[in-house]
């Protein structure tokens, strides 16, 4: 066994991850009713084999075969002459076989009718599939926000698991194309373990009330400490007010999105810089966009150091826009105006086509003002 393990390690094979909750007890518990017909079947086969060997001196193989075809009533007949006593024994065996068969059919019908076994088997299979995910997001609670968020996650090929306690989650998952889901409260141990949070990148909690978001964030941070995770979970939450946003950030959320605040920022962007807002809309939401976004560092020797943004004229020469400046001290200036001074060692956040960004970077690296900008 050790040699096989070493061989797999040498080839780079990794065994599939197992879920923290396997549901094995529940799964095999549903199979318990089948023990009785199985025991009775083995018992009848054993009694029949011994009976034919004692009564009519069958060989062991012939006795087993005769018992099998008699017990199952397939009607193949006698494989060798049977005495009157043997025939009485055969009739008795047929009656016992019919009784065992009837019991087995009744138990199977009862188990299928309840549906518990099928549900457990389906959930067990789902948990094993979730355990194979790496760097996925656990999206907590189904609502309108969840529908839109999961659409974007699917479009960007980011794996996710939706966790919600409602009983009709299977129908919801089919309707909104959730590949993986867990029926549980997100902040409970069951929800955390079934969603395999230990291998997730983070949590997106989108509850309709702040109490559920608070419980989810607190539970995730406690679990993070419990498993001694080196890299912290990325936790994103939604809030309805500034007060709720403050609470969630204090509890440990990395980002909190407030619908009213987000709407106000979008409207402000449209009013102040409509061309910039349209550009971002094109970049962020349009599929298969040719646009790209990269950072370009302005060195001390760059001709652009201590110059105003409008001096660069990137929109004219390379169809590239500066949408942000990250200063040397880490301060970030979003949507800088044309009169903003570009400091040495700062980084410009550029958006545009790949060729345009490469051209802009080449211009930034020059020590003197490029010829193409002198005539713009």
Short mmCIF file of C-alpha atoms in Angstrom, two decimals:
data_model
loop_
_atom_site.label_atom_id
_atom_site.label_comp_id
_atom_site.label_asym_id
_atom_site.label_seq_id
_atom_site.Cartn_x
_atom_site.Cartn_y
_atom_site.Cartn_z
CA UNK A 1 0.00 0.00 0.00
CA UNK A 2 2.87 2.35 0.85
CA UNK A 3 4.54 1.54 -2.47
CA UNK A 4 1.33 2.43 -4.37
CA UNK A 5 1.11 5.76 -2.49
CA UNK A 6 4.73 6.59 -3.31
CA UNK A 7 4.17 5.63 -6.96
CA UNK A 8 1.12 7.94 -7.18
CA UNK A 9 3.12 10.75 -5.57
CA UNK A 10 5.97 10.19 -8.06
CA UNK A 11 3.52 10.48 -10.99
CA UNK A 12 1.89 13.55 -9.46
CA UNK A 13 -1.44 11.83 -8.90
CA UNK A 14 -3.62 13.25 -6.15
CA UNK A 15 -6.49 11.41 -4.55
CA UNK A 16 -9.85 13.18 -4.77
CA UNK A 17 -10.76 15.31 -1.77
CA UNK A 18 -13.45 13.96 0.50
CA UNK A 19 -16.22 16.16 1.91
CA UNK A 20 -16.11 17.08 5.58
CA UNK A 21 -19.64 15.65 5.89
CA UNK A 22 -20.02 12.45 3.85
CA UNK A 23 -23.59 11.49 4.94
CA UNK A 24 -22.37 7.88 5.10
CA UNK A 25 -24.37 7.15 8.27
CA UNK A 26 -27.59 8.46 6.72
CA UNK A 27 -26.86 6.72 3.40
CA UNK A 28 -26.23 3.31 4.91
CA UNK A 29 -29.03 3.88 7.40
CA UNK A 30 -31.50 3.96 4.50
CA UNK A 31 -30.11 0.61 3.33
CA UNK A 32 -30.81 -1.02 6.74
CA UNK A 33 -34.34 -2.24 5.76
CA UNK A 34 -32.77 -4.38 3.01
CA UNK A 35 -30.89 -6.45 5.60
CA UNK A 36 -33.89 -8.66 6.45
CA UNK A 37 -34.65 -9.87 2.87
CA UNK A 38 -30.91 -10.34 2.26
CA UNK A 39 -30.53 -12.47 5.43
CA UNK A 40 -33.67 -14.48 4.57
CA UNK A 41 -32.38 -15.08 1.03
CA UNK A 42 -29.04 -16.40 2.28
CA UNK A 43 -30.84 -18.51 4.92
CA UNK A 44 -33.23 -20.07 2.38
CA UNK A 45 -30.35 -20.82 -0.01
CA UNK A 46 -28.42 -22.45 2.83
CA UNK A 47 -31.38 -24.58 4.03
CA UNK A 48 -32.25 -25.57 0.44
CA UNK A 49 -28.70 -26.65 -0.39
CA UNK A 50 -28.39 -28.74 2.80
CA UNK A 51 -31.89 -30.22 2.24
CA UNK A 52 -31.18 -31.46 -1.29
CA UNK A 53 -27.82 -32.90 -0.21
CA UNK A 54 -29.40 -34.78 2.73
CA UNK A 55 -32.71 -35.88 1.15
CA UNK A 56 -31.66 -36.82 -2.40
CA UNK A 57 -27.85 -36.91 -2.05
CA UNK A 58 -27.19 -34.03 -4.48
CA UNK A 59 -23.63 -32.89 -4.96
CA UNK A 60 -22.83 -29.46 -3.48
CA UNK A 61 -22.91 -27.67 -6.85
CA UNK A 62 -26.09 -29.43 -7.99
CA UNK A 63 -27.75 -28.66 -4.65
CA UNK A 64 -26.89 -24.96 -4.91
CA UNK A 65 -28.12 -24.83 -8.52
CA UNK A 66 -31.36 -26.68 -7.77
CA UNK A 67 -32.03 -24.41 -4.77
CA UNK A 68 -31.42 -21.32 -6.89
CA UNK A 69 -33.79 -22.24 -9.71
CA UNK A 70 -36.43 -23.44 -7.23
CA UNK A 71 -36.16 -20.41 -4.95
CA UNK A 72 -36.44 -17.98 -7.88
CA UNK A 73 -39.24 -20.06 -9.54
CA UNK A 74 -37.63 -19.82 -12.99
CA UNK A 75 -39.10 -23.22 -13.93
CA UNK A 76 -36.06 -25.05 -15.28
CA UNK A 77 -37.23 -28.32 -13.71
CA UNK A 78 -35.30 -31.01 -11.89
CA UNK A 79 -31.62 -31.49 -12.80
CA UNK A 80 -31.75 -35.05 -11.42
CA UNK A 81 -34.51 -37.36 -10.11
CA UNK A 82 -36.09 -36.15 -6.86
CA UNK A 83 -37.92 -38.34 -4.34
CA UNK A 84 -41.39 -37.67 -2.95
CA UNK A 85 -39.83 -36.22 0.18
CA UNK A 86 -37.64 -34.06 -2.05
CA UNK A 87 -40.67 -32.77 -3.93
CA UNK A 88 -42.43 -31.82 -0.67
CA UNK A 89 -39.24 -30.01 0.31
CA UNK A 90 -39.20 -28.26 -3.10
CA UNK A 91 -42.80 -27.03 -2.65
CA UNK A 92 -41.90 -25.68 0.80
CA UNK A 93 -38.86 -23.94 -0.67
CA UNK A 94 -40.99 -22.30 -3.37
CA UNK A 95 -43.46 -20.98 -0.76
CA UNK A 96 -40.64 -19.55 1.37
CA UNK A 97 -39.10 -18.01 -1.77
CA UNK A 98 -42.38 -16.31 -2.64
CA UNK A 99 -42.68 -14.94 0.93
CA UNK A 100 -39.12 -13.56 0.88
CA UNK A 101 -39.71 -12.04 -2.57
CA UNK A 102 -42.93 -10.34 -1.40
CA UNK A 103 -41.18 -8.91 1.67
CA UNK A 104 -38.33 -7.57 -0.50
CA UNK A 105 -40.73 -5.92 -2.97
CA UNK A 106 -42.67 -4.31 -0.12
CA UNK A 107 -39.53 -2.90 1.49
CA UNK A 108 -38.22 -1.52 -1.82
CA UNK A 109 -41.59 0.10 -2.58
CA UNK A 110 -41.69 1.69 0.88
CA UNK A 111 -38.15 3.10 0.60
CA UNK A 112 -38.79 4.47 -2.91
CA UNK A 113 -42.12 5.97 -1.82
CA UNK A 114 -40.53 7.92 1.04
CA UNK A 115 -37.83 9.28 -1.26
CA UNK A 116 -35.35 9.76 1.59
CA UNK A 117 -32.81 7.37 0.10
CA UNK A 118 -32.84 9.13 -3.29
CA UNK A 119 -32.47 12.56 -1.65
CA UNK A 120 -29.60 11.40 0.53
CA UNK A 121 -27.85 9.74 -2.41
CA UNK A 122 -28.22 12.89 -4.52
CA UNK A 123 -26.96 15.16 -1.72
CA UNK A 124 -24.05 12.81 -1.00
CA UNK A 125 -23.01 12.93 -4.65
CA UNK A 126 -23.25 16.74 -4.59
CA UNK A 127 -21.03 16.97 -1.50
CA UNK A 128 -18.32 14.88 -3.15
CA UNK A 129 -18.44 17.15 -6.22
CA UNK A 130 -18.19 20.28 -4.04
CA UNK A 131 -15.18 18.78 -2.22
CA UNK A 132 -13.29 18.71 -5.54
CA UNK A 133 -13.64 22.49 -6.00
CA UNK A 134 -10.66 24.76 -5.35
CA UNK A 135 -10.67 28.55 -4.93
CA UNK A 136 -14.45 28.69 -5.27
CA UNK A 137 -16.83 31.22 -3.74
CA UNK A 138 -19.52 30.32 -1.22
CA UNK A 139 -22.53 32.48 -2.12
CA UNK A 140 -24.87 32.72 0.85
CA UNK A 141 -28.66 33.06 0.50
CA UNK A 142 -30.70 33.07 -2.68
CA UNK A 143 -32.35 36.32 -3.79
CA UNK A 144 -32.28 38.75 -6.72
CA UNK A 145 -28.72 39.81 -5.88
CA UNK A 146 -27.61 36.16 -5.94
CA UNK A 147 -29.15 35.59 -9.37
CA UNK A 148 -27.21 38.50 -10.88
CA UNK A 149 -23.95 37.73 -9.05
CA UNK A 150 -23.96 34.07 -10.07
CA UNK A 151 -24.57 35.06 -13.70
CA UNK A 152 -21.33 37.06 -13.63
CA UNK A 153 -19.46 34.25 -11.86
CA UNK A 154 -20.57 31.74 -14.50
CA UNK A 155 -19.63 34.12 -17.32
CA UNK A 156 -16.13 34.44 -15.84
CA UNK A 157 -15.82 30.68 -15.19
CA UNK A 158 -15.48 31.17 -11.42
CA UNK A 159 -16.78 28.13 -9.45
CA UNK A 160 -19.32 28.79 -6.70
CA UNK A 161 -21.64 27.05 -4.25
CA UNK A 162 -24.97 28.58 -3.22
CA UNK A 163 -25.96 27.99 0.42
CA UNK A 164 -29.57 28.56 1.51
CA UNK A 165 -31.86 26.83 4.06
CA UNK A 166 -35.02 26.78 1.96
CA UNK A 167 -36.39 23.33 1.07
CA UNK A 168 -37.03 24.09 -2.61
CA UNK A 169 -33.36 24.81 -3.39
CA UNK A 170 -33.21 21.95 -5.88
CA UNK A 171 -35.89 23.56 -8.06
CA UNK A 172 -34.28 27.00 -7.63
CA UNK A 173 -30.87 25.62 -8.59
CA UNK A 174 -32.31 24.10 -11.78
CA UNK A 175 -34.12 27.32 -12.68
CA UNK A 176 -31.15 29.65 -12.15
CA UNK A 177 -28.40 27.22 -13.20
CA UNK A 178 -26.64 26.82 -9.86
CA UNK A 179 -24.25 23.90 -10.48
CA UNK A 180 -23.70 23.30 -6.75
CA UNK A 181 -25.93 24.09 -3.80
CA UNK A 182 -26.25 23.25 -0.10
CA UNK A 183 -29.50 23.30 1.87
CA UNK A 184 -28.40 24.74 5.24
CA UNK A 185 -27.98 27.98 7.16
CA UNK A 186 -24.77 29.61 5.92
CA UNK A 187 -23.48 30.50 9.39
CA UNK A 188 -23.92 27.01 10.90
CA UNK A 189 -21.29 24.30 11.10
CA UNK A 190 -23.33 22.22 8.66
CA UNK A 191 -23.36 24.99 6.05
CA UNK A 192 -19.64 25.71 6.46
CA UNK A 193 -18.56 22.07 6.22
CA UNK A 194 -20.92 21.05 3.41
CA UNK A 195 -19.85 24.01 1.23
CA UNK A 196 -16.20 22.97 1.83
CA UNK A 197 -15.27 26.47 2.91
CA UNK A 198 -11.76 25.31 3.87
CA UNK A 199 -10.73 25.20 0.19
CA UNK A 200 -12.75 28.25 -0.91
CA UNK A 201 -11.38 31.62 -1.95
CA UNK A 202 -14.02 33.46 -0.01
CA UNK A 203 -17.65 34.16 0.86
CA UNK A 204 -20.23 36.38 -0.78
CA UNK A 205 -23.06 36.86 1.71
CA UNK A 206 -26.16 38.50 0.25
CA UNK A 207 -28.83 38.06 2.92
CA UNK A 208 -31.90 40.28 2.92
CA UNK A 209 -31.28 41.23 6.56
CA UNK A 210 -28.04 42.34 8.17
CA UNK A 211 -28.32 39.84 11.05
CA UNK A 212 -27.72 36.89 8.72
CA UNK A 213 -24.75 38.66 7.12
CA UNK A 214 -23.28 39.40 10.56
CA UNK A 215 -23.66 35.75 11.64
CA UNK A 216 -22.10 34.48 8.41
CA UNK A 217 -19.08 36.82 8.59
CA UNK A 218 -18.46 36.03 12.27
CA UNK A 219 -18.72 32.27 11.68
CA UNK A 220 -16.35 32.43 8.69
CA UNK A 221 -13.70 34.37 10.63
CA UNK A 222 -13.98 31.96 13.59
CA UNK A 223 -13.65 28.97 11.27
CA UNK A 224 -10.67 30.62 9.61
CA UNK A 225 -8.93 30.81 12.99
CA UNK A 226 -9.97 27.27 13.92
CA UNK A 227 -8.39 25.65 10.84
CA UNK A 228 -5.29 27.90 11.07
CA UNK A 229 -5.75 29.08 7.50
CA UNK A 230 -2.71 31.02 6.30
CA UNK A 231 -4.54 33.12 3.75
CA UNK A 232 -7.68 34.87 4.96
CA UNK A 233 -11.03 34.44 3.27
CA UNK A 234 -12.15 37.22 0.94
CA UNK A 235 -15.54 38.21 2.37
CA UNK A 236 -17.93 40.38 0.37
CA UNK A 237 -21.31 41.41 1.77
CA UNK A 238 -24.26 43.63 0.93
CA UNK A 239 -25.88 46.22 3.18
CA UNK A 240 -28.90 48.52 3.06
CA UNK A 241 -27.48 51.46 5.01
CA UNK A 242 -24.24 53.14 5.98
CA UNK A 243 -24.64 51.94 9.58
CA UNK A 244 -24.95 48.32 8.44
CA UNK A 245 -21.95 48.76 6.15
CA UNK A 246 -19.85 50.02 9.09
CA UNK A 247 -20.88 47.07 11.27
CA UNK A 248 -19.99 44.50 8.61
CA UNK A 249 -16.60 46.07 7.93
CA UNK A 250 -15.78 46.08 11.65
CA UNK A 251 -16.75 42.42 11.94
CA UNK A 252 -14.29 41.43 9.21
CA UNK A 253 -15.86 41.91 5.79
CA UNK A 254 -13.31 42.95 3.16
CA UNK A 255 -15.84 44.69 0.94
CA UNK A 256 -19.40 45.83 1.58
CA UNK A 257 -21.67 46.90 -1.27
CA UNK A 258 -24.53 49.26 -0.47
CA UNK A 259 -27.11 49.44 -3.26
CA UNK A 260 -28.03 53.11 -2.67
CA UNK A 261 -24.37 54.18 -2.45
CA UNK A 262 -23.47 52.22 -5.57
CA UNK A 263 -26.34 53.78 -7.50
CA UNK A 264 -25.30 57.26 -6.34
CA UNK A 265 -21.70 56.64 -7.49
CA UNK A 266 -22.87 55.45 -10.91
CA UNK A 267 -25.13 58.45 -11.40
CA UNK A 268 -22.34 60.79 -10.26
CA UNK A 269 -19.94 59.13 -12.71
CA UNK A 270 -22.46 59.54 -15.53
CA UNK A 271 -22.95 63.20 -14.72
CA UNK A 272 -19.30 64.12 -14.12
CA UNK A 273 -17.53 61.94 -16.71
CA UNK A 274 -20.05 60.39 -19.11
CA UNK A 275 -17.34 59.34 -21.57
CA UNK A 276 -15.41 57.54 -18.81
CA UNK A 277 -18.54 55.84 -17.45
CA UNK A 278 -19.43 54.57 -20.92
CA UNK A 279 -15.90 53.24 -21.35
CA UNK A 280 -16.06 51.34 -18.06
CA UNK A 281 -19.51 50.03 -18.94
CA UNK A 282 -18.07 48.68 -22.18
CA UNK A 283 -15.14 47.11 -20.37
CA UNK A 284 -16.87 45.59 -17.37
CA UNK A 285 -20.13 44.26 -18.72
CA UNK A 286 -19.69 43.51 -22.41
CA UNK A 287 -18.65 39.95 -23.20
CA UNK A 288 -15.64 39.28 -25.41
CA UNK A 289 -14.53 42.89 -25.09
CA UNK A 290 -11.22 43.77 -26.81
CA UNK A 291 -10.34 46.15 -23.96
CA UNK A 292 -7.67 45.44 -21.39
CA UNK A 293 -6.60 47.05 -18.09
CA UNK A 294 -2.99 47.30 -16.88
CA UNK A 295 -0.76 49.33 -14.57
CA UNK A 296 2.26 51.23 -15.89
CA UNK A 297 4.93 52.59 -13.56
CA UNK A 298 6.30 56.11 -14.08
CA UNK A 299 10.03 56.04 -13.27
CA UNK A 300 12.05 59.00 -11.94
CA UNK A 301 13.67 59.43 -15.36
CA UNK A 302 10.42 59.33 -17.32
CA UNK A 303 9.59 62.52 -19.21
CA UNK A 304 6.05 62.23 -17.78
CA UNK A 305 7.17 62.62 -14.14
CA UNK A 306 5.78 65.82 -12.55
CA UNK A 307 3.71 66.49 -15.68
CA UNK A 308 -0.07 66.90 -15.86
CA UNK A 309 -2.18 64.00 -17.14
CA UNK A 310 -3.45 66.02 -20.08
CA UNK A 311 0.15 66.38 -21.28
CA UNK A 312 0.31 62.66 -22.05
CA UNK A 313 -2.57 62.85 -24.61
CA UNK A 314 -2.90 59.05 -24.55
CA UNK A 315 -6.49 59.23 -25.84
CA UNK A 316 -5.25 60.91 -29.00
CA UNK A 317 -2.12 58.86 -29.78
CA UNK A 318 -3.06 55.37 -28.56
CA UNK A 319 -6.78 55.46 -27.65
CA UNK A 320 -5.91 54.68 -24.03
CA UNK A 321 -7.45 56.29 -20.93
CA UNK A 322 -5.92 56.81 -17.48
CA UNK A 323 -8.65 55.78 -15.05
CA UNK A 324 -6.60 55.82 -11.86
CA UNK A 325 -3.25 56.71 -10.27
CA UNK A 326 -1.65 54.74 -7.45
CA UNK A 327 0.84 56.93 -5.62
CA UNK A 328 4.12 55.69 -4.13
CA UNK A 329 2.62 55.81 -0.62
CA UNK A 330 -0.26 53.54 -1.69
CA UNK A 331 -2.91 56.26 -2.05
CA UNK A 332 -5.20 55.65 -5.02
CA UNK A 333 -6.75 58.47 -7.05
CA UNK A 334 -9.74 57.24 -9.09
CA UNK A 335 -10.87 59.03 -12.24
CA UNK A 336 -8.11 61.68 -12.09
CA UNK A 337 -8.73 64.99 -13.86
CA UNK A 338 -6.50 66.34 -16.62
CA UNK A 339 -4.75 68.79 -14.28
CA UNK A 340 -3.63 66.06 -11.86
CA UNK A 341 0.18 65.93 -11.49
CA UNK A 342 1.82 62.55 -12.18
CA UNK A 343 4.36 61.95 -9.41
CA UNK A 344 7.57 59.88 -9.90
CA UNK A 345 7.30 56.19 -8.84
CA UNK A 346 3.52 56.30 -9.19
CA UNK A 347 1.55 53.78 -11.24
CA UNK A 348 -0.99 54.70 -13.91
CA UNK A 349 -4.02 52.44 -14.34
CA UNK A 350 -4.59 52.30 -18.09
CA UNK A 351 -7.59 50.98 -19.99
CA UNK A 352 -7.70 50.36 -23.72
CA UNK A 353 -6.80 47.78 -26.34
CA UNK A 354 -3.72 45.62 -25.91
CA UNK A 355 -1.83 47.39 -28.70
CA UNK A 356 -2.82 50.79 -27.35
CA UNK A 357 -1.60 49.98 -23.83
CA UNK A 358 1.72 48.68 -25.16
CA UNK A 359 2.18 51.90 -27.10
CA UNK A 360 1.31 54.00 -24.02
CA UNK A 361 3.82 52.08 -21.89
CA UNK A 362 6.50 52.68 -24.50
CA UNK A 363 5.76 56.41 -24.39
CA UNK A 364 5.92 56.43 -20.56
CA UNK A 365 9.38 54.78 -20.57
CA UNK A 366 10.92 57.50 -22.75
CA UNK A 367 13.19 60.06 -21.07
CA UNK A 368 12.18 62.89 -23.38
CA UNK A 369 8.83 63.91 -24.78
CA UNK A 370 8.15 61.70 -27.84
CA UNK A 371 7.99 63.29 -31.28
CA UNK A 372 4.42 62.09 -31.87
CA UNK A 373 3.19 64.11 -28.89
CA UNK A 374 4.85 67.34 -30.00
CA UNK A 375 2.50 67.64 -32.96
CA UNK A 376 -0.73 66.54 -31.32
#
